[in-house]
Amino acid sequence: MSISKETMQAIIREYGGFELSDEELDLVKPEVDGYLEAMAGIAGLELADVMSSRLLRAAEGGTEDA
Protein backbone atom coordinates (compact mmCIF):
# COMPACT_ATOMS: atom_id res chain seq x y z
CA MET A 1 0.00 0.00 0.00
CA SER A 2 1.32 3.42 -0.91
CA ILE A 3 0.20 6.99 -0.41
CA SER A 4 0.58 9.78 -2.94
CA LYS A 5 2.38 13.04 -2.27
CA GLU A 6 -0.86 14.89 -2.97
CA THR A 7 -2.67 12.88 -0.30
CA MET A 8 0.12 13.50 2.22
CA GLN A 9 0.00 17.24 1.47
CA ALA A 10 -3.80 17.24 1.92
CA ILE A 11 -3.49 15.46 5.29
CA ILE A 12 -0.78 17.90 6.40
CA ARG A 13 -3.01 20.87 5.46
CA GLU A 14 -6.06 19.32 7.14
CA TYR A 15 -4.19 18.97 10.44
CA GLY A 16 -2.51 22.36 10.21
CA GLY A 17 0.98 20.96 9.74
CA PHE A 18 4.02 22.47 8.09
CA GLU A 19 4.10 22.57 4.30
CA LEU A 20 6.71 20.11 3.03
CA SER A 21 8.66 20.30 -0.23
CA ASP A 22 8.68 17.37 -2.67
CA GLU A 23 12.17 16.48 -1.47
CA GLU A 24 11.00 16.39 2.15
CA LEU A 25 8.00 14.26 1.20
CA ASP A 26 10.37 11.85 -0.56
CA LEU A 27 12.21 11.44 2.75
CA VAL A 28 9.02 10.85 4.75
CA LYS A 29 7.14 8.69 2.25
CA PRO A 30 8.94 5.36 2.95
CA GLU A 31 8.15 5.69 6.67
CA VAL A 32 4.48 6.45 5.98
CA ASP A 33 4.24 3.56 3.50
CA GLY A 34 5.83 1.22 6.07
CA TYR A 35 3.32 2.33 8.70
CA LEU A 36 0.42 1.73 6.30
CA GLU A 37 1.72 -1.76 5.50
CA ALA A 38 2.02 -2.57 9.22
CA MET A 39 -1.54 -1.39 9.83
CA ALA A 40 -2.81 -3.47 6.90
CA GLY A 41 -1.05 -6.47 8.42
CA ILE A 42 -2.90 -6.19 11.72
CA ALA A 43 -6.26 -5.48 10.09
CA GLY A 44 -6.77 -9.19 9.46
CA LEU A 45 -6.02 -10.35 13.00
CA GLU A 46 -8.76 -12.29 14.75
CA LEU A 47 -9.17 -10.48 18.05
CA ALA A 48 -12.68 -11.56 19.03
CA ASP A 49 -11.41 -13.56 22.02
CA VAL A 50 -8.98 -10.89 23.28
CA MET A 51 -10.20 -8.83 26.22
CA SER A 52 -9.80 -5.09 25.80
CA SER A 53 -7.25 -3.54 28.14
CA ARG A 54 -9.62 -0.61 28.56
CA LEU A 55 -11.87 -2.89 30.61
CA LEU A 56 -9.15 -3.73 33.13
CA ARG A 57 -8.44 -1.60 36.20
CA ALA A 58 -5.38 -1.89 38.36
CA ALA A 59 -5.81 -1.60 42.12
CA GLU A 60 -3.75 1.40 43.16
CA GLY A 61 -2.37 2.08 46.60
CA GLY A 62 -3.06 -1.45 47.79
CA THR A 63 -6.83 -0.95 47.93
CA GLU A 64 -9.36 -2.85 45.93
CA ASP A 65 -11.85 -0.03 45.45
CA ALA A 66 -10.07 1.67 42.56
CSV table of C-alpha atoms in Angstrom, one decimal:
chain,number,residue,atom,x,y,z
A,1,MET,CA,0.0,0.0,0.0
A,2,SER,CA,1.3,3.4,-0.9
A,3,ILE,CA,0.2,7.0,-0.4
A,4,SER,CA,0.6,9.8,-2.9
A,5,LYS,CA,2.4,13.0,-2.3
A,6,GLU,CA,-0.9,14.9,-3.0
A,7,THR,CA,-2.7,12.9,-0.3
A,8,MET,CA,0.1,13.5,2.2
A,9,GLN,CA,0.0,17.2,1.5
A,10,ALA,CA,-3.8,17.2,1.9
A,11,ILE,CA,-3.5,15.5,5.3
A,12,ILE,CA,-0.8,17.9,6.4
A,13,ARG,CA,-3.0,20.9,5.5
A,14,GLU,CA,-6.1,19.3,7.1
A,15,TYR,CA,-4.2,19.0,10.4
A,16,GLY,CA,-2.5,22.4,10.2
A,17,GLY,CA,1.0,21.0,9.7
A,18,PHE,CA,4.0,22.5,8.1
A,19,GLU,CA,4.1,22.6,4.3
A,20,LEU,CA,6.7,20.1,3.0
A,21,SER,CA,8.7,20.3,-0.2
A,22,ASP,CA,8.7,17.4,-2.7
A,23,GLU,CA,12.2,16.5,-1.5
A,24,GLU,CA,11.0,16.4,2.2
A,25,LEU,CA,8.0,14.3,1.2
A,26,ASP,CA,10.4,11.8,-0.6
A,27,LEU,CA,12.2,11.4,2.7
A,28,VAL,CA,9.0,10.9,4.8
A,29,LYS,CA,7.1,8.7,2.3
A,30,PRO,CA,8.9,5.4,2.9
A,31,GLU,CA,8.1,5.7,6.7
A,32,VAL,CA,4.5,6.5,6.0
A,33,ASP,CA,4.2,3.6,3.5
A,34,GLY,CA,5.8,1.2,6.1
A,35,TYR,CA,3.3,2.3,8.7
A,36,LEU,CA,0.4,1.7,6.3
A,37,GLU,CA,1.7,-1.8,5.5
A,38,ALA,CA,2.0,-2.6,9.2
A,39,MET,CA,-1.5,-1.4,9.8
A,40,ALA,CA,-2.8,-3.5,6.9
A,41,GLY,CA,-1.1,-6.5,8.4
A,42,ILE,CA,-2.9,-6.2,11.7
A,43,ALA,CA,-6.3,-5.5,10.1
A,44,GLY,CA,-6.8,-9.2,9.5
A,45,LEU,CA,-6.0,-10.4,13.0
A,46,GLU,CA,-8.8,-12.3,14.8
A,47,LEU,CA,-9.2,-10.5,18.1
A,48,ALA,CA,-12.7,-11.6,19.0
A,49,ASP,CA,-11.4,-13.6,22.0
A,50,VAL,CA,-9.0,-10.9,23.3
A,51,MET,CA,-10.2,-8.8,26.2
A,52,SER,CA,-9.8,-5.1,25.8
A,53,SER,CA,-7.2,-3.5,28.1
A,54,ARG,CA,-9.6,-0.6,28.6
A,55,LEU,CA,-11.9,-2.9,30.6
A,56,LEU,CA,-9.2,-3.7,33.1
A,57,ARG,CA,-8.4,-1.6,36.2
A,58,ALA,CA,-5.4,-1.9,38.4
A,59,ALA,CA,-5.8,-1.6,42.1
A,60,GLU,CA,-3.8,1.4,43.2
A,61,GLY,CA,-2.4,2.1,46.6
A,62,GLY,CA,-3.1,-1.4,47.8
A,63,THR,CA,-6.8,-0.9,47.9
A,64,GLU,CA,-9.4,-2.9,45.9
A,65,ASP,CA,-11.9,0.0,45.5
A,66,ALA,CA,-10.1,1.7,42.6
